[in-house]
């Protein structure tokens, strides 16, 4: 049995590992490289023959894990994509959106290429490719045995990272020898809104584990309260609250938090969610209430839809979006992208950033070079949609909302195993961070491997 690494090895994005056993080729995720990880056109290359892949086991819907499935399909993959039901549904929304983005970005480049008389480029994949690739998806429940073929069965366990996210247990008969691999996917935090905590896994011979925050712990503190205090203060001053927010996962968490305070009568203003993707994703969440955590289920049983409340509205089109600006009273606007580098959020930032009564609250990581990072860095002026604007609004950063387990979380998950696995293979983390986690693990007596793209391990 051979495990080969391609993406997400020594970096965070592009998760893709290949397991070869008894003539069966399984991809563990097929993610897109993002930001600097993908700058050399890595997304256009597969170091394997897509036609020869039998299965993709998909840990969750995030694009850095699922984003190249339509491209795999376009390049000839005809196997099965195996995922949880919720992941399958989220992919339907996310991959189509990704197809649209690929087409738009490509067209943008081609406009200049045509002017210069250069040859036009082809998008990585189109909306149609994304739609067609969905025919290869098979959705399953958590905690059920899924027999892939005679010698391989798998089980999805809750990873607590995003709706539908899974830790995968692979039970393999390798020429008569029973072996178990555990693929952590992205591990979540405990006590997240809506979704369950990461499941404890009790055993495994080989563990492929993420390491994103392997060298630090998240700040302790009640970020719900922090968020609500800022909102109340801003509304009291008759200002608006702008929350740049990733449409899938994070937006629903914010809605869940707001729901509690609206139901208690503590927040009375209008809440706009200005992102068509967030609207669709919220519907997927509602379709999958049975995988919610106990707290969210309790609300449902009491008749309270935790993702819906009085004064909440989702915009349907650009016209609706423009109308938000003419809303007279103070309001909360949740819009994407989370880093303010694209999408409708730019208009809301443009319209609100110069008024000191308003607040901009960041709830996710801001990459270097993005508008979000510039605002967070307290630049006095920023350029938005071609206009120079002064940053007078109050700017906040609530980083307790990370979707990933921190060092403590990762260690407590792996320490949950009864007896040390033979090997822990660290993926999905910057090399520097991974190095530190590896040292911590080695000090605890674990055998750690830190693969890079192209590395192969015999298991
Ligand atoms: Zn993720
Ligand atoms: Zn990830």
Short mmCIF file of C-alpha atoms and ligand atoms in Angstrom, two decimals:
data_model
loop_
_atom_site.label_atom_id
_atom_site.label_comp_id
_atom_site.label_asym_id
_atom_site.label_seq_id
_atom_site.Cartn_x
_atom_site.Cartn_y
_atom_site.Cartn_z
CA UNK A 1 0.00 0.00 0.00
CA UNK A 2 1.41 3.33 -1.08
CA UNK A 3 0.53 6.87 -0.02
CA UNK A 4 1.65 9.70 -2.28
CA UNK A 5 1.40 13.41 -1.58
CA UNK A 6 0.57 16.16 -3.93
CA UNK A 7 -1.18 19.20 -2.42
CA UNK A 8 -1.59 20.39 1.15
CA UNK A 9 1.82 18.90 1.97
CA UNK A 10 3.98 21.58 3.57
CA UNK A 11 1.29 24.16 2.76
CA UNK A 12 -2.34 24.77 3.69
CA UNK A 13 -4.20 24.71 0.38
CA UNK A 14 -4.63 22.23 -2.49
CA UNK A 15 -5.24 19.17 -0.26
CA UNK A 16 -4.77 16.05 -2.38
CA UNK A 17 -3.18 12.74 -1.37
CA UNK A 18 -3.21 9.50 -3.33
CA UNK A 19 -3.64 6.08 -1.74
CA UNK A 20 -2.77 3.11 -3.95
CA UNK A 21 -3.86 -0.28 -2.69
CA UNK A 22 -4.62 -3.56 -4.52
CA UNK A 23 -4.87 -1.79 -7.90
CA UNK A 24 -7.34 0.73 -6.52
CA UNK A 25 -6.44 4.43 -6.66
CA UNK A 26 -8.08 6.66 -4.10
CA UNK A 27 -7.70 10.40 -3.83
CA UNK A 28 -8.08 11.83 -0.38
CA UNK A 29 -9.53 15.24 -1.34
CA UNK A 30 -8.95 17.07 -4.60
CA UNK A 31 -8.57 20.67 -3.52
CA UNK A 32 -7.61 23.88 -5.20
CA UNK A 33 -4.38 25.71 -4.51
CA UNK A 34 -5.17 29.23 -3.38
CA UNK A 35 -3.19 32.44 -2.94
CA UNK A 36 0.57 32.07 -3.20
CA UNK A 37 0.33 28.24 -3.17
CA UNK A 38 -1.18 28.28 -6.65
CA UNK A 39 0.69 31.10 -8.32
CA UNK A 40 2.65 28.92 -10.75
CA UNK A 41 -0.45 27.43 -12.32
CA UNK A 42 -0.37 24.32 -10.08
CA UNK A 43 -4.12 23.99 -10.41
CA UNK A 44 -3.78 23.00 -14.06
CA UNK A 45 -1.54 19.98 -13.34
CA UNK A 46 -2.32 16.56 -11.99
CA UNK A 47 0.76 14.37 -11.43
CA UNK A 48 -1.42 11.31 -12.09
CA UNK A 49 -3.84 10.11 -14.73
CA UNK A 50 -7.35 11.34 -13.71
CA UNK A 51 -8.87 8.45 -15.68
CA UNK A 52 -7.14 5.96 -13.40
CA UNK A 53 -8.59 7.33 -10.17
CA UNK A 54 -11.36 5.09 -8.84
CA UNK A 55 -12.57 7.11 -5.86
CA UNK A 56 -12.27 10.57 -4.36
CA UNK A 57 -12.92 10.52 -0.63
CA UNK A 58 -13.92 14.09 0.13
CA UNK A 59 -13.44 15.31 3.71
CA UNK A 60 -15.56 18.47 3.35
CA UNK A 61 -16.83 21.13 0.98
CA UNK A 62 -14.20 23.87 1.34
CA UNK A 63 -12.64 24.73 -2.01
CA UNK A 64 -9.11 23.92 -0.83
CA UNK A 65 -10.37 20.31 -0.50
CA UNK A 66 -13.06 20.01 -3.18
CA UNK A 67 -12.24 22.75 -5.69
CA UNK A 68 -10.56 20.68 -8.41
CA UNK A 69 -13.12 17.89 -8.63
CA UNK A 70 -14.76 19.55 -11.67
CA UNK A 71 -11.31 19.78 -13.28
CA UNK A 72 -10.64 16.12 -12.47
CA UNK A 73 -13.94 15.33 -14.18
CA UNK A 74 -13.03 17.51 -17.17
CA UNK A 75 -9.71 15.63 -17.48
CA UNK A 76 -11.42 12.25 -17.69
CA UNK A 77 -12.19 11.06 -14.14
CA UNK A 78 -15.19 8.71 -14.17
CA UNK A 79 -15.02 7.23 -10.68
CA UNK A 80 -17.05 8.07 -7.59
CA UNK A 81 -16.80 11.02 -5.24
CA UNK A 82 -17.68 9.72 -1.78
CA UNK A 83 -18.72 12.30 0.84
CA UNK A 84 -21.26 12.93 3.58
CA UNK A 85 -24.72 14.00 2.43
CA UNK A 86 -24.23 17.56 3.67
CA UNK A 87 -20.86 17.85 1.93
CA UNK A 88 -22.44 16.70 -1.31
CA UNK A 89 -25.15 19.35 -0.99
CA UNK A 90 -22.71 22.11 -0.09
CA UNK A 91 -20.51 21.15 -3.05
CA UNK A 92 -23.48 21.58 -5.34
CA UNK A 93 -23.59 25.23 -4.25
CA UNK A 94 -19.84 25.86 -3.90
CA UNK A 95 -18.52 24.16 -7.02
CA UNK A 96 -21.05 25.86 -9.27
CA UNK A 97 -20.04 29.17 -7.73
CA UNK A 98 -16.40 28.24 -8.26
CA UNK A 99 -17.12 27.39 -11.93
CA UNK A 100 -18.65 30.85 -12.33
CA UNK A 101 -15.62 32.48 -10.74
CA UNK A 102 -13.24 30.51 -13.00
CA UNK A 103 -15.15 31.65 -16.08
CA UNK A 104 -15.31 35.27 -14.93
CA UNK A 105 -11.62 35.48 -14.00
CA UNK A 106 -10.63 33.91 -17.29
CA UNK A 107 -12.84 36.27 -19.28
CA UNK A 108 -11.30 39.20 -17.42
CA UNK A 109 -7.81 38.07 -18.48
CA UNK A 110 -8.96 37.36 -22.03
CA UNK A 111 -10.28 40.88 -22.44
CA UNK A 112 -6.72 42.18 -22.13
CA UNK A 113 -5.29 39.32 -24.18
CA UNK A 114 -7.68 40.07 -27.06
CA UNK A 115 -6.68 43.73 -26.99
CA UNK A 116 -3.04 42.71 -27.22
CA UNK A 117 -3.78 40.13 -29.90
CA UNK A 118 -2.68 37.28 -27.64
CA UNK A 119 -4.17 33.80 -27.66
CA UNK A 120 -7.19 33.39 -25.34
CA UNK A 121 -6.97 31.25 -22.21
CA UNK A 122 -9.35 28.49 -21.18
CA UNK A 123 -10.84 28.53 -17.66
CA UNK A 124 -9.77 25.75 -15.27
CA UNK A 125 -13.37 24.61 -15.55
CA UNK A 126 -16.76 26.07 -16.31
CA UNK A 127 -20.09 26.19 -14.51
CA UNK A 128 -21.21 23.36 -16.81
CA UNK A 129 -18.19 21.19 -15.83
CA UNK A 130 -19.02 21.81 -12.16
CA UNK A 131 -22.66 20.83 -12.72
CA UNK A 132 -21.68 17.70 -14.64
CA UNK A 133 -19.14 16.60 -12.04
CA UNK A 134 -21.93 16.52 -9.44
CA UNK A 135 -23.26 13.36 -11.16
CA UNK A 136 -20.25 11.53 -9.74
CA UNK A 137 -21.05 12.46 -6.12
CA UNK A 138 -22.46 9.89 -3.68
CA UNK A 139 -23.68 11.11 -0.30
CA UNK A 140 -23.60 8.99 2.89
CA UNK A 141 -24.51 9.33 6.56
CA UNK A 142 -21.97 9.69 9.33
CA UNK A 143 -20.97 6.59 11.33
CA UNK A 144 -22.13 4.06 8.72
CA UNK A 145 -19.84 1.52 7.10
CA UNK A 146 -19.41 2.22 3.39
CA UNK A 147 -18.00 -0.71 1.42
CA UNK A 148 -16.02 0.75 -1.49
CA UNK A 149 -14.92 -2.62 -2.85
CA UNK A 150 -13.96 -6.11 -1.64
CA UNK A 151 -10.95 -4.94 0.35
CA UNK A 152 -11.77 -1.37 1.38
CA UNK A 153 -14.47 0.04 3.59
CA UNK A 154 -14.68 3.49 5.15
CA UNK A 155 -16.61 5.33 7.82
CA UNK A 156 -17.19 9.09 8.14
CA UNK A 157 -17.01 10.61 11.60
CA UNK A 158 -17.89 14.19 12.50
CA UNK A 159 -14.89 16.57 12.20
CA UNK A 160 -16.64 19.63 13.71
CA UNK A 161 -15.13 22.00 11.14
CA UNK A 162 -17.95 22.77 8.68
CA UNK A 163 -21.40 21.32 8.15
CA UNK A 164 -20.78 17.84 6.68
CA UNK A 165 -17.06 17.83 7.48
CA UNK A 166 -15.66 14.39 8.15
CA UNK A 167 -12.79 12.48 9.65
CA UNK A 168 -12.47 9.36 7.50
CA UNK A 169 -11.61 5.94 8.89
CA UNK A 170 -10.36 3.59 6.15
CA UNK A 171 -10.37 -0.14 6.89
CA UNK A 172 -8.18 -1.88 4.36
CA UNK A 173 -7.37 -5.49 3.66
CA UNK A 174 -3.93 -5.19 2.08
CA UNK A 175 -3.24 -8.66 0.64
CA UNK A 176 -4.60 -10.40 3.72
CA UNK A 177 -3.31 -7.90 6.24
CA UNK A 178 -5.81 -5.62 8.00
CA UNK A 179 -4.69 -1.99 8.21
CA UNK A 180 -6.49 1.12 9.35
CA UNK A 181 -5.80 4.64 8.13
CA UNK A 182 -7.43 7.69 9.69
CA UNK A 183 -7.60 10.89 7.64
CA UNK A 184 -8.47 13.83 9.89
CA UNK A 185 -9.47 16.25 7.10
CA UNK A 186 -9.77 19.69 8.72
CA UNK A 187 -10.38 19.35 12.45
CA UNK A 188 -12.75 21.81 14.08
CA UNK A 189 -12.95 23.38 17.50
CA UNK A 190 -15.05 22.18 20.39
CA UNK A 191 -18.30 24.03 21.20
CA UNK A 192 -18.79 25.64 17.81
CA UNK A 193 -22.26 26.96 17.03
CA UNK A 194 -24.57 24.61 15.06
CA UNK A 195 -22.16 21.74 14.36
CA UNK A 196 -21.00 18.92 16.62
CA UNK A 197 -17.57 18.63 18.26
CA UNK A 198 -14.85 16.64 16.45
CA UNK A 199 -15.38 12.90 17.11
CA UNK A 200 -12.88 10.96 19.12
CA UNK A 201 -11.25 8.19 17.14
CA UNK A 202 -9.88 5.40 19.30
CA UNK A 203 -7.43 3.61 17.05
CA UNK A 204 -5.61 3.55 13.75
CA UNK A 205 -2.30 2.34 12.34
CA UNK A 206 -1.60 5.47 10.32
CA UNK A 207 -3.04 8.90 10.94
CA UNK A 208 -2.94 11.63 8.29
CA UNK A 209 -3.50 14.73 10.36
CA UNK A 210 -3.91 18.45 9.68
CA UNK A 211 -1.55 20.93 11.37
CA UNK A 212 -2.85 24.43 10.44
CA UNK A 213 -2.63 25.88 13.97
CA UNK A 214 -0.20 23.30 15.33
CA UNK A 215 2.03 25.89 16.99
CA UNK A 216 -0.43 28.17 18.78
CA UNK A 217 -3.56 28.28 20.88
CA UNK A 218 -6.57 30.45 20.08
CA UNK A 219 -7.27 33.35 22.38
CA UNK A 220 -9.56 32.32 25.24
CA UNK A 221 -12.67 34.38 25.79
CA UNK A 222 -16.29 34.61 24.87
CA UNK A 223 -16.35 35.90 21.33
CA UNK A 224 -20.16 35.74 21.19
CA UNK A 225 -20.32 38.37 23.91
CA UNK A 226 -17.54 40.42 22.34
CA UNK A 227 -19.38 40.49 18.99
CA UNK A 228 -22.74 41.39 20.52
CA UNK A 229 -21.27 44.18 22.68
CA UNK A 230 -19.74 45.85 19.60
CA UNK A 231 -23.02 45.51 17.71
CA UNK A 232 -25.07 47.01 20.55
CA UNK A 233 -22.67 49.90 21.03
CA UNK A 234 -22.69 50.70 17.31
CA UNK A 235 -26.47 50.54 17.01
CA UNK A 236 -26.83 52.79 20.08
CA UNK A 237 -24.67 55.37 18.31
CA UNK A 238 -26.99 55.02 15.28
CA UNK A 239 -24.21 53.50 13.21
CA UNK A 240 -24.19 50.49 10.89
CA UNK A 241 -22.32 47.24 11.51
CA UNK A 242 -20.52 45.71 8.53
CA UNK A 243 -19.36 42.10 8.85
CA UNK A 244 -17.25 40.84 5.93
CA UNK A 245 -17.87 37.15 6.06
CA UNK A 246 -17.28 33.92 4.15
CA UNK A 247 -20.70 32.85 2.80
CA UNK A 248 -20.54 29.23 3.84
CA UNK A 249 -20.14 28.23 7.45
CA UNK A 250 -19.11 31.52 9.01
CA UNK A 251 -22.23 33.45 7.89
CA UNK A 252 -24.48 30.75 9.36
CA UNK A 253 -22.53 30.85 12.65
CA UNK A 254 -23.02 34.62 12.89
CA UNK A 255 -26.75 34.19 12.16
CA UNK A 256 -26.95 31.55 14.87
CA UNK A 257 -25.32 33.89 17.40
CA UNK A 258 -27.56 36.81 16.38
CA UNK A 259 -30.66 34.59 16.56
CA UNK A 260 -30.18 34.10 20.30
CA UNK A 261 -29.98 37.83 20.99
CA UNK A 262 -32.84 38.76 18.65
CA UNK A 263 -35.07 36.17 20.35
CA UNK A 264 -34.16 37.68 23.75
CA UNK A 265 -35.11 41.12 22.39
CA UNK A 266 -31.58 42.49 22.80
CA UNK A 267 -31.04 43.19 19.11
CA UNK A 268 -33.87 44.83 17.24
CA UNK A 269 -32.31 46.29 14.10
CA UNK A 270 -32.57 44.97 10.58
CA UNK A 271 -30.02 42.29 9.54
CA UNK A 272 -29.14 41.98 5.86
CA UNK A 273 -27.28 39.01 4.41
CA UNK A 274 -26.02 40.24 1.07
CA UNK A 275 -24.65 37.20 -0.73
CA UNK A 276 -26.60 34.87 -3.01
CA UNK A 277 -24.20 32.08 -2.08
CA UNK A 278 -24.91 32.57 1.65
CA UNK A 279 -28.64 32.31 0.94
CA UNK A 280 -28.20 28.98 -0.86
CA UNK A 281 -25.79 27.67 1.76
CA UNK A 282 -28.21 28.57 4.55
CA UNK A 283 -30.84 26.46 2.77
CA UNK A 284 -28.39 23.53 2.73
CA UNK A 285 -27.84 23.97 6.47
CA UNK A 286 -31.60 23.88 7.02
CA UNK A 287 -31.88 20.67 4.96
CA UNK A 288 -29.34 19.02 7.23
CA UNK A 289 -30.68 19.88 10.66
CA UNK A 290 -30.35 16.26 11.77
CA UNK A 291 -26.56 16.62 11.90
CA UNK A 292 -26.71 19.78 14.06
CA UNK A 293 -25.36 19.67 17.62
CA UNK A 294 -27.63 19.17 20.65
CA UNK A 295 -27.95 22.88 21.43
CA UNK A 296 -29.15 23.74 17.91
CA UNK A 297 -31.50 20.74 17.91
CA UNK A 298 -32.99 21.91 21.21
CA UNK A 299 -33.85 25.27 19.64
CA UNK A 300 -35.47 23.50 16.71
CA UNK A 301 -37.51 21.36 19.09
CA UNK A 302 -38.71 24.51 20.82
CA UNK A 303 -39.91 25.79 17.46
CA UNK A 304 -37.10 28.32 16.97
CA UNK A 305 -35.32 28.08 13.63
CA UNK A 306 -31.78 29.04 14.73
CA UNK A 307 -30.93 30.42 11.27
CA UNK A 308 -33.99 32.63 10.94
CA UNK A 309 -35.35 35.49 12.98
CA UNK A 310 -37.44 38.65 12.81
CA UNK A 311 -35.89 41.44 10.71
CA UNK A 312 -33.51 39.10 8.85
CA UNK A 313 -33.46 39.43 5.09
CA UNK A 314 -31.42 37.82 2.36
CA UNK A 315 -30.93 39.86 -0.77
CA UNK A 316 -31.96 38.18 -4.00
CA UNK A 317 -30.34 40.36 -6.63
CA UNK A 318 -28.12 43.38 -7.23
CA UNK A 319 -31.12 45.73 -6.98
CA UNK A 320 -31.90 44.46 -3.45
CA UNK A 321 -28.26 44.87 -2.61
CA UNK A 322 -28.24 48.51 -3.71
CA UNK A 323 -31.42 49.18 -1.67
CA UNK A 324 -29.54 48.35 1.55
CA UNK A 325 -27.64 51.59 1.17
CA UNK A 326 -30.85 53.62 1.29
CA UNK A 327 -32.04 51.90 4.49
CA UNK A 328 -32.54 54.79 6.96
CA UNK A 329 -32.12 53.11 10.36
CA UNK A 330 -29.05 51.43 11.76
CA UNK A 331 -28.53 47.93 10.48
CA UNK A 332 -26.19 44.96 10.36
CA UNK A 333 -24.82 43.96 6.95
CA UNK A 334 -23.21 40.56 6.50
CA UNK A 335 -21.63 40.14 3.09
CA UNK A 336 -18.82 38.39 1.23
CA UNK A 337 -16.03 38.00 0.47
CA UNK A 338 -14.61 37.64 3.95
CA UNK A 339 -11.38 39.41 3.01
CA UNK A 340 -13.16 42.23 1.11
CA UNK A 341 -11.16 41.52 -2.05
CA UNK A 342 -14.22 40.71 -4.19
CA UNK A 343 -17.99 40.67 -4.14
CA UNK A 344 -20.67 42.97 -2.78
CA UNK A 345 -18.94 43.63 0.53
CA UNK A 346 -16.77 46.16 -1.31
CA UNK A 347 -19.80 48.39 -1.93
CA UNK A 348 -20.86 48.23 1.71
CA UNK A 349 -17.35 49.06 2.89
CA UNK A 350 -17.25 51.92 0.36
CA UNK A 351 -20.55 53.33 1.63
CA UNK A 352 -19.80 52.98 5.34
CA UNK A 353 -16.08 53.32 5.95
CA UNK A 354 -15.92 57.11 6.21
CA UNK A 355 -18.53 57.48 8.97
CA UNK A 356 -17.06 57.14 12.45
CA UNK A 357 -20.40 55.95 13.86
CA UNK A 358 -20.08 52.71 11.86
CA UNK A 359 -18.18 49.54 12.74
CA UNK A 360 -16.43 47.00 10.55
CA UNK A 361 -16.01 43.67 12.31
CA UNK A 362 -13.62 41.08 10.88
CA UNK A 363 -14.39 37.51 11.89
CA UNK A 364 -11.87 35.60 9.79
CA UNK A 365 -8.27 35.57 8.67
CA UNK A 366 -7.19 38.48 6.41
CA UNK A 367 -4.46 37.57 3.89
CA UNK A 368 -1.64 39.95 3.16
CA UNK A 369 -2.46 42.39 0.35
CA UNK A 370 -6.26 42.16 0.67
CA UNK A 371 -8.47 45.18 1.34
CA UNK A 372 -9.48 43.53 4.62
CA UNK A 373 -5.87 43.36 5.75
CA UNK A 374 -5.29 47.00 4.85
CA UNK A 375 -8.30 48.12 6.87
CA UNK A 376 -7.27 45.90 9.77
CA UNK A 377 -3.71 47.29 9.60
CA UNK A 378 -5.25 50.69 10.32
CA UNK A 379 -4.20 52.28 7.02
CA UNK A 380 -5.57 55.85 7.15
CA UNK A 381 -6.83 55.66 3.58
CA UNK A 382 -7.76 52.74 1.35
CA UNK A 383 -8.68 52.44 -2.32
CA UNK A 384 -12.04 50.78 -2.92
CA UNK A 385 -13.51 50.35 -6.40
CA UNK A 386 -11.21 53.07 -7.71
CA UNK A 387 -12.08 55.58 -4.96
CA UNK A 388 -9.80 56.72 -2.14
CA UNK A 389 -11.62 56.56 1.19
CA UNK A 390 -10.59 57.55 4.72
CA UNK A 391 -10.90 54.84 7.34
CA UNK A 392 -13.03 56.57 9.98
CA UNK A 393 -15.29 53.67 10.96
CA UNK A 394 -14.27 51.65 14.02
CA UNK A 395 -12.44 48.47 13.05
CA UNK A 396 -12.56 45.27 15.13
CA UNK A 397 -11.06 41.85 14.80
CA UNK A 398 -12.72 38.92 16.53
CA UNK A 399 -10.46 35.98 15.90
CA UNK A 400 -12.00 33.53 18.35
CA UNK A 401 -14.11 32.31 15.45
CA UNK A 402 -11.48 30.14 13.73
CA UNK A 403 -12.84 26.97 12.14
CA UNK A 404 -9.68 24.99 12.93
CA UNK A 405 -8.61 23.27 16.10
CA UNK A 406 -5.64 24.98 17.76
CA UNK A 407 -2.54 23.23 19.13
CA UNK A 408 -4.42 22.15 22.25
CA UNK A 409 -7.31 20.82 20.16
CA UNK A 410 -5.07 18.86 17.79
CA UNK A 411 -3.13 17.31 20.66
CA UNK A 412 -6.23 16.37 22.61
CA UNK A 413 -7.68 14.70 19.49
CA UNK A 414 -4.59 12.59 18.82
CA UNK A 415 -4.16 11.80 22.52
CA UNK A 416 -7.68 10.32 22.36
CA UNK A 417 -6.22 7.32 20.52
CA UNK A 418 -5.72 4.26 22.71
CA UNK A 419 -2.09 3.46 22.05
CA UNK A 420 0.12 5.39 19.63
CA UNK A 421 -0.49 4.97 15.90
CA UNK A 422 2.50 3.55 14.00
CA UNK A 423 2.91 6.83 12.16
CA UNK A 424 1.39 10.29 12.22
CA UNK A 425 1.65 11.98 8.83
CA UNK A 426 1.32 15.76 9.12
CA UNK A 427 -0.36 17.64 6.29
CA UNK A 428 -2.37 20.87 5.78
CA UNK A 429 -0.02 23.31 7.50
CA UNK A 430 2.77 25.72 6.66
CA UNK A 431 6.07 23.92 6.98
CA UNK A 432 7.31 26.13 9.85
CA UNK A 433 4.17 25.53 11.87
CA UNK A 434 4.19 21.82 11.09
CA UNK A 435 7.80 21.55 12.25
CA UNK A 436 6.86 22.89 15.68
CA UNK A 437 3.87 20.55 16.00
CA UNK A 438 6.07 17.63 14.91
CA UNK A 439 8.53 18.42 17.69
CA UNK A 440 5.77 18.57 20.28
CA UNK A 441 4.43 15.21 19.06
CA UNK A 442 7.87 13.59 18.96
CA UNK A 443 8.49 14.74 22.53
CA UNK A 444 5.32 12.89 23.47
CA UNK A 445 6.70 9.73 21.84
CA UNK A 446 4.88 9.79 18.49
CA UNK A 447 6.51 8.77 15.21
CA UNK A 448 5.97 11.72 12.83
CA UNK A 449 6.36 12.10 9.07
CA UNK A 450 6.31 15.48 7.29
CA UNK A 451 5.79 14.86 3.59
CA UNK A 452 6.27 17.32 0.72
CA UNK A 453 4.65 17.17 -2.73
CA UNK A 454 5.91 14.15 -4.65
CA UNK A 455 6.90 12.17 -1.52
CA UNK A 456 5.78 8.54 -1.30
CA UNK A 457 5.37 6.39 1.81
CA UNK A 458 4.85 2.65 1.90
CA UNK A 459 2.36 1.73 4.60
ZN1 LIG B 1 -11.77 23.48 5.65
ZN1 LIG B 2 -8.57 23.15 4.55
#
